[in-house]
PDB file of C-alpha atoms in Angstrom:
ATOM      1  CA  UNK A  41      19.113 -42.895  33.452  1.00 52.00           C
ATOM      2  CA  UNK A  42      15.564 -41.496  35.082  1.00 53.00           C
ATOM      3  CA  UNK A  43      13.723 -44.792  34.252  1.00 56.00           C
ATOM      4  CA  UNK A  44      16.712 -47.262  35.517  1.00 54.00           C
ATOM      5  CA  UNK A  45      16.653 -44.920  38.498  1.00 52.00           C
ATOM      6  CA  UNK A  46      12.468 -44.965  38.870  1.00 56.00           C
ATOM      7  CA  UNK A  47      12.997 -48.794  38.489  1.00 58.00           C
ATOM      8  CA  UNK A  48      15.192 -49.147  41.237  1.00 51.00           C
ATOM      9  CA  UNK A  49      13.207 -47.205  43.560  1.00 54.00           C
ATOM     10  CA  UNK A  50      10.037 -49.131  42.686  1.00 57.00           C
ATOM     11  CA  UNK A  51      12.489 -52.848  43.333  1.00 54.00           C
ATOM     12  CA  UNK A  52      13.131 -51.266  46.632  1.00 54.00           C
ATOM     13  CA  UNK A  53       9.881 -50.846  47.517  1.00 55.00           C
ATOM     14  CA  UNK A  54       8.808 -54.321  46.626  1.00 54.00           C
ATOM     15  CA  UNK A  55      11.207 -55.911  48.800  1.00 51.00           C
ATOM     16  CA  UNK A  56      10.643 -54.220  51.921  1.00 51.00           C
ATOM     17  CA  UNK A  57       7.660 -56.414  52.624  1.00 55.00           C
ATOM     18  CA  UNK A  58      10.449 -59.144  52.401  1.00 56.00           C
ATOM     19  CA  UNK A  59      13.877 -58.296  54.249  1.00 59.00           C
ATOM     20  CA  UNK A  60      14.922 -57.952  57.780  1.00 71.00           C
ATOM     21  CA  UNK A  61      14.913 -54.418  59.263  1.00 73.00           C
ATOM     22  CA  UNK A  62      18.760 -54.017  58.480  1.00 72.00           C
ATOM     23  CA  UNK A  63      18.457 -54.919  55.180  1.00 65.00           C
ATOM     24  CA  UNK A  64      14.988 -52.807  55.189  1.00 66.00           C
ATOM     25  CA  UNK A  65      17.096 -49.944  56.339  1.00 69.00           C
ATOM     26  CA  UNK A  66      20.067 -50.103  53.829  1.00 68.00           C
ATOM     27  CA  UNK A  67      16.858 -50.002  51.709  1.00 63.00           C
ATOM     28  CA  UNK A  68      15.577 -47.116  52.906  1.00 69.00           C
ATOM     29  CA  UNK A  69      19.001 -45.324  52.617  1.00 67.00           C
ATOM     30  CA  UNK A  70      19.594 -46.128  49.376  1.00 64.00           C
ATOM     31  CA  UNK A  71      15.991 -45.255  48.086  1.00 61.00           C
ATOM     32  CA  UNK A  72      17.130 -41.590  49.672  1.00 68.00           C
ATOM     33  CA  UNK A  73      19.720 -41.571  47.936  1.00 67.00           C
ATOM     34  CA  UNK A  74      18.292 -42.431  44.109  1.00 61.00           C
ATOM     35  CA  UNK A  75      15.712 -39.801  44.779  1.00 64.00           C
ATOM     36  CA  UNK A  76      18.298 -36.926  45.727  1.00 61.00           C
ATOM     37  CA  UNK A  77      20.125 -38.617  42.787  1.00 60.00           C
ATOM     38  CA  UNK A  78      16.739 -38.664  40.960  1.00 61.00           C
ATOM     39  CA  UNK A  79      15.622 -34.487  42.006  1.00 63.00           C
ATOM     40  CA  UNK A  80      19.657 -33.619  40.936  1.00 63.00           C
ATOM     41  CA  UNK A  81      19.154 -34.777  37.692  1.00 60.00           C
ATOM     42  CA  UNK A  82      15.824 -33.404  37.246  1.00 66.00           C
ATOM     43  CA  UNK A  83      16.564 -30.105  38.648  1.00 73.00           C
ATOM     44  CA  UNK A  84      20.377 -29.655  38.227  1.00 86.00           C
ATOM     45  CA  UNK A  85      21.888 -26.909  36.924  1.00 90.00           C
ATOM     46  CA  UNK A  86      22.881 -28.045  33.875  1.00 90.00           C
ATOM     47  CA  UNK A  87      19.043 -29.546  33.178  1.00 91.00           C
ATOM     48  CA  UNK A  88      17.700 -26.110  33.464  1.00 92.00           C
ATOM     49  CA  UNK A  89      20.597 -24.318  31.765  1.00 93.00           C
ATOM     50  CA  UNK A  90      19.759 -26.980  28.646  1.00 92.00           C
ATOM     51  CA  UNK A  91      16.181 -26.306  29.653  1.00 94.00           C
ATOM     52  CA  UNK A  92      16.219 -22.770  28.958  1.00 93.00           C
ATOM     53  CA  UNK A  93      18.338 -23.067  25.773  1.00 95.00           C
ATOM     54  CA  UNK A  94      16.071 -25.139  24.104  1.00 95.00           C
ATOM     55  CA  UNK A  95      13.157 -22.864  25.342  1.00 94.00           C
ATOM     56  CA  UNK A  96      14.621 -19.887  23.601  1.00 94.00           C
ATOM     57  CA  UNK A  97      15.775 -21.859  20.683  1.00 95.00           C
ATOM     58  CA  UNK A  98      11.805 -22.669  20.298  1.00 96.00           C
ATOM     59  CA  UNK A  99      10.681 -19.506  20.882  1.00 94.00           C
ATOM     60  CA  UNK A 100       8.664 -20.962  23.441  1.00 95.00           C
ATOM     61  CA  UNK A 101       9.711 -17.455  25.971  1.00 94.00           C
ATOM     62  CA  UNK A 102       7.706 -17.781  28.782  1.00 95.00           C
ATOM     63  CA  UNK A 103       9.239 -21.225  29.334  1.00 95.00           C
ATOM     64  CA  UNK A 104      12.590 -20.131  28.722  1.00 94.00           C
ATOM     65  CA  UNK A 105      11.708 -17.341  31.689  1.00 96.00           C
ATOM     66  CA  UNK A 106      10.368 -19.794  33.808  1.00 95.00           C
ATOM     67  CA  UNK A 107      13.429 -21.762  33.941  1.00 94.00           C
ATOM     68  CA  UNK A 108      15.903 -18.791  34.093  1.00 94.00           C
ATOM     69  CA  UNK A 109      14.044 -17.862  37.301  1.00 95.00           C
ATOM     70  CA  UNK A 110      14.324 -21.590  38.272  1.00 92.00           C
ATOM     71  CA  UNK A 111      18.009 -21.513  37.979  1.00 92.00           C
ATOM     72  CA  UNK A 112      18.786 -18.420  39.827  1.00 93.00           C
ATOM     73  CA  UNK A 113      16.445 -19.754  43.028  1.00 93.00           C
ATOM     74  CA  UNK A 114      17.777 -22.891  42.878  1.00 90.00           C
ATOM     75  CA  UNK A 115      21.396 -22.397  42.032  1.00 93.00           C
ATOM     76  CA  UNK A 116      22.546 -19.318  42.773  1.00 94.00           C
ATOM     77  CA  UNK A 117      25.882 -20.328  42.403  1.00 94.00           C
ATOM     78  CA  UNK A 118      26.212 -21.161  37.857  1.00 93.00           C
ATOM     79  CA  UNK A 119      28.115 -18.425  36.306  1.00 93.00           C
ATOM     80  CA  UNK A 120      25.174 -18.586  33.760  1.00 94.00           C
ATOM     81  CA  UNK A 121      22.639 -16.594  35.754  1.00 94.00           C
ATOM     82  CA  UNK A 122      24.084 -13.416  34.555  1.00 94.00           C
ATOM     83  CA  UNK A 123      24.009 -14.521  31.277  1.00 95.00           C
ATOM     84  CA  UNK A 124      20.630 -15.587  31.203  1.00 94.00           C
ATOM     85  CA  UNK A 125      19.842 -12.060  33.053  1.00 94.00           C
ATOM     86  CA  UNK A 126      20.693 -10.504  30.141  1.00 95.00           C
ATOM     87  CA  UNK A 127      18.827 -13.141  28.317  1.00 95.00           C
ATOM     88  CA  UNK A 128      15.685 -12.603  30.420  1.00 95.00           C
ATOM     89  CA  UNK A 129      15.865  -8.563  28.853  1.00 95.00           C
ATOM     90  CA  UNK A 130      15.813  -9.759  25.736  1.00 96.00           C
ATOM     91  CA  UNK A 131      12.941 -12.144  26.271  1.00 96.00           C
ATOM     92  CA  UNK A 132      10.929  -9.616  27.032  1.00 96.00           C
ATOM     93  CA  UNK A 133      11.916  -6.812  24.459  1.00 96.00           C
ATOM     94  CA  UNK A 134      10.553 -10.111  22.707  1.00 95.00           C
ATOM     95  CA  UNK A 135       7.237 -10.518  23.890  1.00 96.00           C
ATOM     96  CA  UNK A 136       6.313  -7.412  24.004  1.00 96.00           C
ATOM     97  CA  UNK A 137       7.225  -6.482  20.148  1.00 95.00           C
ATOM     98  CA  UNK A 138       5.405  -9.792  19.474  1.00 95.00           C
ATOM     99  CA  UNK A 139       2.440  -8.630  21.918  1.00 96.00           C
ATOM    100  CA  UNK A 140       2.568  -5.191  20.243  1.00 96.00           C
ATOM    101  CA  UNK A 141       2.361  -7.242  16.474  1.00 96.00           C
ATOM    102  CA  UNK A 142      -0.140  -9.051  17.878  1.00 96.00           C
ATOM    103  CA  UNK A 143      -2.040  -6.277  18.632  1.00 97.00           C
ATOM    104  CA  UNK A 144      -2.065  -4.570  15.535  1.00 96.00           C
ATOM    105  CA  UNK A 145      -3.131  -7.323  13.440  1.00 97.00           C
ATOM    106  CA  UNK A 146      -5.860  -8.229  15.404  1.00 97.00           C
ATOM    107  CA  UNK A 147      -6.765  -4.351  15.092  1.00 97.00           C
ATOM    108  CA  UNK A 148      -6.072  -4.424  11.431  1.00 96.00           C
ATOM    109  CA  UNK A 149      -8.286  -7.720  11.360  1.00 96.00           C
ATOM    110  CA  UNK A 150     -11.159  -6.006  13.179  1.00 96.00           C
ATOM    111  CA  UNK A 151     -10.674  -2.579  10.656  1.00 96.00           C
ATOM    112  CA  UNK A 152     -10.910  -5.190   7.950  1.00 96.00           C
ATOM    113  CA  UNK A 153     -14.290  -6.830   9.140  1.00 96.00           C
ATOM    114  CA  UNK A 154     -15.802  -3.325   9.866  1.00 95.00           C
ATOM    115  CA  UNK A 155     -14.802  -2.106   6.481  1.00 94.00           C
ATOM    116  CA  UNK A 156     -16.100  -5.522   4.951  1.00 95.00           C
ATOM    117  CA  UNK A 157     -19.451  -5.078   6.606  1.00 93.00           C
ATOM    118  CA  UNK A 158     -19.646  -1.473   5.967  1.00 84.00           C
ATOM    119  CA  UNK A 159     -19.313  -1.781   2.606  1.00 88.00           C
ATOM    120  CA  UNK A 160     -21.593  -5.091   2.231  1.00 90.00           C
ATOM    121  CA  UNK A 161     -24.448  -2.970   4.252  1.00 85.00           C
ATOM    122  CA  UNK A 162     -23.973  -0.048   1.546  1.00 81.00           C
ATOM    123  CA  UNK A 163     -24.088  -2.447  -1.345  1.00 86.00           C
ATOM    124  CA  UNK A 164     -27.279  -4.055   0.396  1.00 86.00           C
ATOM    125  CA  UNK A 165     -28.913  -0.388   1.273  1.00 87.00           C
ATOM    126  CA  UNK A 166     -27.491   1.397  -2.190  1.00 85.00           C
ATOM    127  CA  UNK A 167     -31.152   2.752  -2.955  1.00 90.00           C
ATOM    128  CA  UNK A 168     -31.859   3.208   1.039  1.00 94.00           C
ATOM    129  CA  UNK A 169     -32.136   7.404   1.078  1.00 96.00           C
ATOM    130  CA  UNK A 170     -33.521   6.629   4.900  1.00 96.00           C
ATOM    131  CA  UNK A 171     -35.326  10.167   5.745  1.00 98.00           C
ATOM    132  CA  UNK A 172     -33.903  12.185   2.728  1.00 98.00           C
ATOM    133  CA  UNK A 173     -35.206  12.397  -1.001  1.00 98.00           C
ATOM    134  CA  UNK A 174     -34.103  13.952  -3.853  1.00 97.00           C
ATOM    135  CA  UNK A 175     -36.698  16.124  -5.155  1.00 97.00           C
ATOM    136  CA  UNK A 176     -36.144  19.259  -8.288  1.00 96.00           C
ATOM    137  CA  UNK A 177     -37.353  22.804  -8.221  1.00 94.00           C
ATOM    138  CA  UNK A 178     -39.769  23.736 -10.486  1.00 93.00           C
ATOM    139  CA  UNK A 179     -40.483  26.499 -13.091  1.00 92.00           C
ATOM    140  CA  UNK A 180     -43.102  29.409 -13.252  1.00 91.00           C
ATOM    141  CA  UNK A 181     -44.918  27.075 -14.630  1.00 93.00           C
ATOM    142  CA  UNK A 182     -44.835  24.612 -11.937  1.00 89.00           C
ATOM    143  CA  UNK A 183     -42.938  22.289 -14.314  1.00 93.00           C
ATOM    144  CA  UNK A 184     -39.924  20.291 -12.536  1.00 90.00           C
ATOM    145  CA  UNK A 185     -36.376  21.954 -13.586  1.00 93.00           C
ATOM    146  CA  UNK A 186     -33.349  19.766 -13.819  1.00 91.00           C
ATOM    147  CA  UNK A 187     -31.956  21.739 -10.429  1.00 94.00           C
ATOM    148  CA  UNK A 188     -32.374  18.883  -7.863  1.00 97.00           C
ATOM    149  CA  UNK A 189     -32.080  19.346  -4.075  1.00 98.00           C
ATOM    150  CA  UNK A 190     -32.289  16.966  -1.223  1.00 99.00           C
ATOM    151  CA  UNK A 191     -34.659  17.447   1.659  1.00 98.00           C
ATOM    152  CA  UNK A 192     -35.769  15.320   4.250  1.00 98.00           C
ATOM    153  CA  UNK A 193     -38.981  13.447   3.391  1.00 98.00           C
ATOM    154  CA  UNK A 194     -40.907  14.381   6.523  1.00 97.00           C
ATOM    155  CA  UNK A 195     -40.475  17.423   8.467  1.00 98.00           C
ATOM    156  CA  UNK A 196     -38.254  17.148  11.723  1.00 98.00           C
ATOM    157  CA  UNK A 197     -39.609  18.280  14.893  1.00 98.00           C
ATOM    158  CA  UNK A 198     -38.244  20.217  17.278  1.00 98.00           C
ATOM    159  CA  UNK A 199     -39.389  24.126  19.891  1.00 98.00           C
ATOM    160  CA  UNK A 200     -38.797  27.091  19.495  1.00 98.00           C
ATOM    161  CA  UNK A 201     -38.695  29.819  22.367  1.00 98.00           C
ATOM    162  CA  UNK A 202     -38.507  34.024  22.477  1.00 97.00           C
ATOM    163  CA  UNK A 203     -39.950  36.505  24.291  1.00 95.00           C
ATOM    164  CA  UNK A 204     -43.302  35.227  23.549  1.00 96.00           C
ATOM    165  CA  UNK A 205     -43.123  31.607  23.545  1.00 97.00           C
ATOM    166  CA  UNK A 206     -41.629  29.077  25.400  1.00 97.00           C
ATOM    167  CA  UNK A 207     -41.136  25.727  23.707  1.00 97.00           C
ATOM    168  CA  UNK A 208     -43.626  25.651  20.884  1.00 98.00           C
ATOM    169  CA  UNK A 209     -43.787  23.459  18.680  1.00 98.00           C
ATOM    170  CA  UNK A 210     -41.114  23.381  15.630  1.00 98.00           C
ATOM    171  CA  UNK A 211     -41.096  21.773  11.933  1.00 98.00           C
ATOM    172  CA  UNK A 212     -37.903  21.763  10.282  1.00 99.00           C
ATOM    173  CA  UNK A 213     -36.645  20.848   6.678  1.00 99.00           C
ATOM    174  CA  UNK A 214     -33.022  20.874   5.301  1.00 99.00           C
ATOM    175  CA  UNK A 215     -33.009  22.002   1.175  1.00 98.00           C
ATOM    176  CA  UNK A 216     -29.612  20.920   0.323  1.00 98.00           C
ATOM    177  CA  UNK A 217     -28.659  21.905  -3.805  1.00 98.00           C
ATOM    178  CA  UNK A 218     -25.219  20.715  -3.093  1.00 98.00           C
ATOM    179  CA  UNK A 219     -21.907  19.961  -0.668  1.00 98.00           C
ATOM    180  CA  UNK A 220     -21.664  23.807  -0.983  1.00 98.00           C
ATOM    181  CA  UNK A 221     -25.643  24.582  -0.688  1.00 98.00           C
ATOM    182  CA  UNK A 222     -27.337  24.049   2.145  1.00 99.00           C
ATOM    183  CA  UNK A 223     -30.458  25.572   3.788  1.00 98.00           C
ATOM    184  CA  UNK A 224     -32.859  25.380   6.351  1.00 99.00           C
ATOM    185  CA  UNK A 225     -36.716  26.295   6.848  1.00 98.00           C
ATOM    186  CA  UNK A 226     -37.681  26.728  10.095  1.00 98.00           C
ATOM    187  CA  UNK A 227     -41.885  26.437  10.709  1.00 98.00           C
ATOM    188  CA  UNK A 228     -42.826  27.951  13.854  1.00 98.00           C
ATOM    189  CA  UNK A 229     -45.839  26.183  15.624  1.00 97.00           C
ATOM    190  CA  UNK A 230     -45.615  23.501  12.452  1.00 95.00           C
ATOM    191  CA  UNK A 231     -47.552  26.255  10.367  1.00 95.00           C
ATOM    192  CA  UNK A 232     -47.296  25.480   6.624  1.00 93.00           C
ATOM    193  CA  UNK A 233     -45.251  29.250   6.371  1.00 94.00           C
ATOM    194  CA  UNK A 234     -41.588  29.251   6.920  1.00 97.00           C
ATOM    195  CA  UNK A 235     -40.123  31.794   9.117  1.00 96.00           C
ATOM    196  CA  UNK A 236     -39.181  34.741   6.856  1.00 94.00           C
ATOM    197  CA  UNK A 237     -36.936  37.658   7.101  1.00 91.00           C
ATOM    198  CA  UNK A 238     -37.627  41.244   5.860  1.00 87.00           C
ATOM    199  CA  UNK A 239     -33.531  41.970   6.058  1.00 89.00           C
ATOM    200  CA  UNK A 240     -30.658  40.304   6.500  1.00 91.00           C
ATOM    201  CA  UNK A 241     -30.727  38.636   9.787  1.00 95.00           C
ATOM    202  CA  UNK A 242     -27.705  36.208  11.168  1.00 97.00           C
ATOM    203  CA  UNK A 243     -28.316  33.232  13.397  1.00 98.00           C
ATOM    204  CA  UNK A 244     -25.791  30.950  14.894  1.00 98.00           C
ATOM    205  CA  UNK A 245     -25.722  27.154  14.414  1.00 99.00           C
ATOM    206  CA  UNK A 246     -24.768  25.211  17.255  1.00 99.00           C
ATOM    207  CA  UNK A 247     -23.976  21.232  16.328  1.00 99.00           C
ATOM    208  CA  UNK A 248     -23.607  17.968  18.063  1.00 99.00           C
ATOM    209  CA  UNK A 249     -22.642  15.418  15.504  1.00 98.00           C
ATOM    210  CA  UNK A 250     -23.220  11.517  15.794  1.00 98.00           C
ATOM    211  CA  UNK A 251     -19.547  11.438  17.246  1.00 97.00           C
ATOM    212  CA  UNK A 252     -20.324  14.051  19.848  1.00 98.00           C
ATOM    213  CA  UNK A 253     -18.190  16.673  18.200  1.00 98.00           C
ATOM    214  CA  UNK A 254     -19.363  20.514  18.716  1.00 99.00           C
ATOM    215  CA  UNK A 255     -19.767  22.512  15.645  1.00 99.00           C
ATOM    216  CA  UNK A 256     -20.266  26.625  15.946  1.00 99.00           C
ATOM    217  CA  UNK A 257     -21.155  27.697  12.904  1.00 99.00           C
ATOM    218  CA  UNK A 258     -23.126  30.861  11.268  1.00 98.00           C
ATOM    219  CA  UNK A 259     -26.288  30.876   8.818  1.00 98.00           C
ATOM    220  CA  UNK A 260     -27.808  33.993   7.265  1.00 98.00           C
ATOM    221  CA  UNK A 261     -31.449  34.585   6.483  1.00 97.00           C
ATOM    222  CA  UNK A 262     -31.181  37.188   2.807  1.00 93.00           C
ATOM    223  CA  UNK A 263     -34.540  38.319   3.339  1.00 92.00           C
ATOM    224  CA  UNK A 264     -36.163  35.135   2.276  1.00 96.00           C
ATOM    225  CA  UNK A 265     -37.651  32.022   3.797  1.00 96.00           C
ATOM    226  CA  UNK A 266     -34.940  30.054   4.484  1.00 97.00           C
ATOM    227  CA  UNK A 267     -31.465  30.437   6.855  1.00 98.00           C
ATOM    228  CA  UNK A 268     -28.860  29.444   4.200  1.00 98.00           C
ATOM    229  CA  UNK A 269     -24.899  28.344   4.925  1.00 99.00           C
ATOM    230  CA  UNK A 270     -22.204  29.781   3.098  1.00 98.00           C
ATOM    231  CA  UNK A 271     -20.314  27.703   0.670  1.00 98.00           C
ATOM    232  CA  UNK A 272     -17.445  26.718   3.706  1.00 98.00           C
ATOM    233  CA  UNK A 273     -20.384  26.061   6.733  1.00 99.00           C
ATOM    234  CA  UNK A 274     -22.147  24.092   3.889  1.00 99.00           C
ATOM    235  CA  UNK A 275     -19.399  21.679   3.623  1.00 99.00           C
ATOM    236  CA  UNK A 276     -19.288  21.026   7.321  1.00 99.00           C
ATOM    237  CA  UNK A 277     -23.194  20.712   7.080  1.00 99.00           C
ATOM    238  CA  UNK A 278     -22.715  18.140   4.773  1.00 99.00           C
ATOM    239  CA  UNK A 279     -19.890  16.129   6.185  1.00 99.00           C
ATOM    240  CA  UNK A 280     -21.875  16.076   9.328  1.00 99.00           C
ATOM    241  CA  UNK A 281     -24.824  14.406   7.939  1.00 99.00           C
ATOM    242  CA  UNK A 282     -22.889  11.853   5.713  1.00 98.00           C
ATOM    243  CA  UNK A 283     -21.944  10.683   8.677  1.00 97.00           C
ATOM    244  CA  UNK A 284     -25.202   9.904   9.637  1.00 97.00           C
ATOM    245  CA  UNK A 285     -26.390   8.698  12.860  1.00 97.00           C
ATOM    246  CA  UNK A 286     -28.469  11.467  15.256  1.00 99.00           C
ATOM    247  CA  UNK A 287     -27.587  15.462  15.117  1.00 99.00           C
ATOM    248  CA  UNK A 288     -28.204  17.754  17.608  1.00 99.00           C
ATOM    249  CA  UNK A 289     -28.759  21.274  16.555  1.00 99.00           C
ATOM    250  CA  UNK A 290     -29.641  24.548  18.449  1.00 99.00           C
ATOM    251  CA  UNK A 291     -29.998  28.236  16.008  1.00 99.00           C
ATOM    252  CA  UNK A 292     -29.760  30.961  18.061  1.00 98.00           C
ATOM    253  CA  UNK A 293     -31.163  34.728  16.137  1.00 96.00           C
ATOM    254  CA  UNK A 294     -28.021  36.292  16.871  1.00 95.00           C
ATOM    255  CA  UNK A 295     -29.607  40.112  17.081  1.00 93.00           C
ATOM    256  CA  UNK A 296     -32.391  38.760  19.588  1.00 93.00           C
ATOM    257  CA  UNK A 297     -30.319  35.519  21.368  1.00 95.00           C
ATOM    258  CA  UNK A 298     -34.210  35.111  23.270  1.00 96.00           C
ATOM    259  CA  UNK A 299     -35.015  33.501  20.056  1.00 97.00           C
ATOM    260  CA  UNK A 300     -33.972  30.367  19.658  1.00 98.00           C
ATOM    261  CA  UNK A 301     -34.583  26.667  18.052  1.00 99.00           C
ATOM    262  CA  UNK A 302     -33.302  23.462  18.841  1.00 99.00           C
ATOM    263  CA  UNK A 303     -33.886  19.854  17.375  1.00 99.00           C
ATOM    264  CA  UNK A 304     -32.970  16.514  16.648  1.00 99.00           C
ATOM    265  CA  UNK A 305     -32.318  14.541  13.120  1.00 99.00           C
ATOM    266  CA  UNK A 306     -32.730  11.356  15.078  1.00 98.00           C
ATOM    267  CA  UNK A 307     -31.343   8.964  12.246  1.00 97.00           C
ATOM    268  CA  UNK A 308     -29.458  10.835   9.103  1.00 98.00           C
ATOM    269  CA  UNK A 309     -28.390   7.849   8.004  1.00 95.00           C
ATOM    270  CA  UNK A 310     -27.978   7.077   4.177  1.00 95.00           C
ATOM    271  CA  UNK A 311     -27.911  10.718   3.529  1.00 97.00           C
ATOM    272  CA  UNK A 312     -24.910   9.642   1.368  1.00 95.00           C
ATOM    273  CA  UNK A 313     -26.870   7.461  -0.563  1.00 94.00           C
ATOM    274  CA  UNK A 314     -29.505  10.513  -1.554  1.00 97.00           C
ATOM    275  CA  UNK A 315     -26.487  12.132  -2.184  1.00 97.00           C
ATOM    276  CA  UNK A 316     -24.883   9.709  -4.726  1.00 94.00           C
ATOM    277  CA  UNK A 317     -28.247  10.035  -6.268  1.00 94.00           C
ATOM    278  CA  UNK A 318     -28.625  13.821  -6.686  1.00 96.00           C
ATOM    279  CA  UNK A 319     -25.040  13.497  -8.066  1.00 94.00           C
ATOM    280  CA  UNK A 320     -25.963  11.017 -10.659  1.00 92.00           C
ATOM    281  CA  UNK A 321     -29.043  13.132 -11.875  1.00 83.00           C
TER     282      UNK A 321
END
């Protein structure tokens, strides 16, 4: 019907170059008249309303909404427009499920890729122990036990300030037996002697993990050279740093609060890997 119509039109054309202006005018009417004829059957009601049916039935929805709106501009009048109003809900409950499904797999997809690499940069790093090392305590003889620890390879530095001092220089290393185990020697002015307590002193641990969670947590020096964690702080300790990534921490003496140290572990990656290893030994 379109293309006899189109045909027509183009005939009419043609012979206008030809006729008188009568018969160019009859023309000219009629050529009006195929193209309203032409634009009804285009854009008729019953066009769109098969339009939109075939839309839906091809789950081709934005199409099908397109043509729903096209129907109630144009013909305001077909008894379908509240039918396709309804229609039009549904459309979108529609899209936006499949928007929503969308969504999640490519999230899924990009959990999947992140898991894939994760894993493929552990497999390709297993014997990477970054700053940490697995070292074993020794005997009175100076003869290595089988007790290992973890420490970090080189010290970490960091300041120290009290009453004294004011940001002097700080070496720091972590002596970690287990999950459950962990201490901490603190070298003011990088001497080669830990600072040491003649009694029991307590210190709080302030910590900024790689996420930028806070930690508040409490160590206790038992006369000794080190500031130790009990077996619960410990664990958070360790989570922390098999997480990896830079760690923020600031000890406060909690008797004297003027004395305090803060540094940085800059990089704690692979500490999982040194602790696979002092697992395994």
């Amino acid at each position: 019907m379109i293309s006899k119509i189109t045909t027509v039109i183009a005939l009419a054309i043609i012979l206008t170059s030809c006729v008188s202006q009568s018969d160019y005018d009859k023309l000219k009417a009629e050529h009006e008249q195929l193209k309203a004829q032409l634009e009804k059957c285009e854009n008729g009601a019953e066009k769109i309303i098969a339009k939109v049916e075939q839309a839906y039935a091809e789950k081709k929805y934005s199409e099908a909404k397109e043509n729903i709106f096209k129907l109630y501009k144009e013909h305001p009048e077909s008894s379908k427009n509240k039918e396709f109003e309804l229609l039009r809900g549904k459309i979108e409950k529609l899209q936006l499920a499949l928007k929503k499904k969308k969504e999640a797999e490519l999230l899924a997809e990009k959990k999947k890729k992140d898991a894939d690499k994760k894993e493929k940069d552990r497999i390709a790093n297993l014997n990477n122990t970054g700053i940490w090392s697995v070292n074993y305590y020794v005997d009175d003889f100076g003869e290595p036990t089988k007790e290992g620890y973890i420490r970090n390879t080189y010290l970490i530095s960091g300041a120290f300030s009290n009453t004294a001092t004011q940001d002097s220089e700080l070496s720091v290393r972590f002596l970690n037996s287990s999950s459950s185990n962990i201490s901490i020697q603190l070298y003011e002015y990088a001497s080669n002697n830990p600072v040491k307590a003649y009694s029991s002193e307590y210190y709080k641990v302030l910590i900024l993990d790689k996420d930028k969670k806070r930690y508040n947590l409490t160590a206790i020096n038992y006369k000794s050279d080190r500031l130790t964690f009990d077996k619960t702080n410990s664990r958070t300790v360790h989570q922390i740093l098999m997480k990896g990534g830079a760690i923020k921490f600031k000890i406060v003496e909690s008797d004297t609060p003027t004395t305090q140290y803060e540094f940085t572990i800059e990089k704690a990656d692979w500490y999982d890997n040194a602790y696979r290893k002092l697992r395994e030994s």
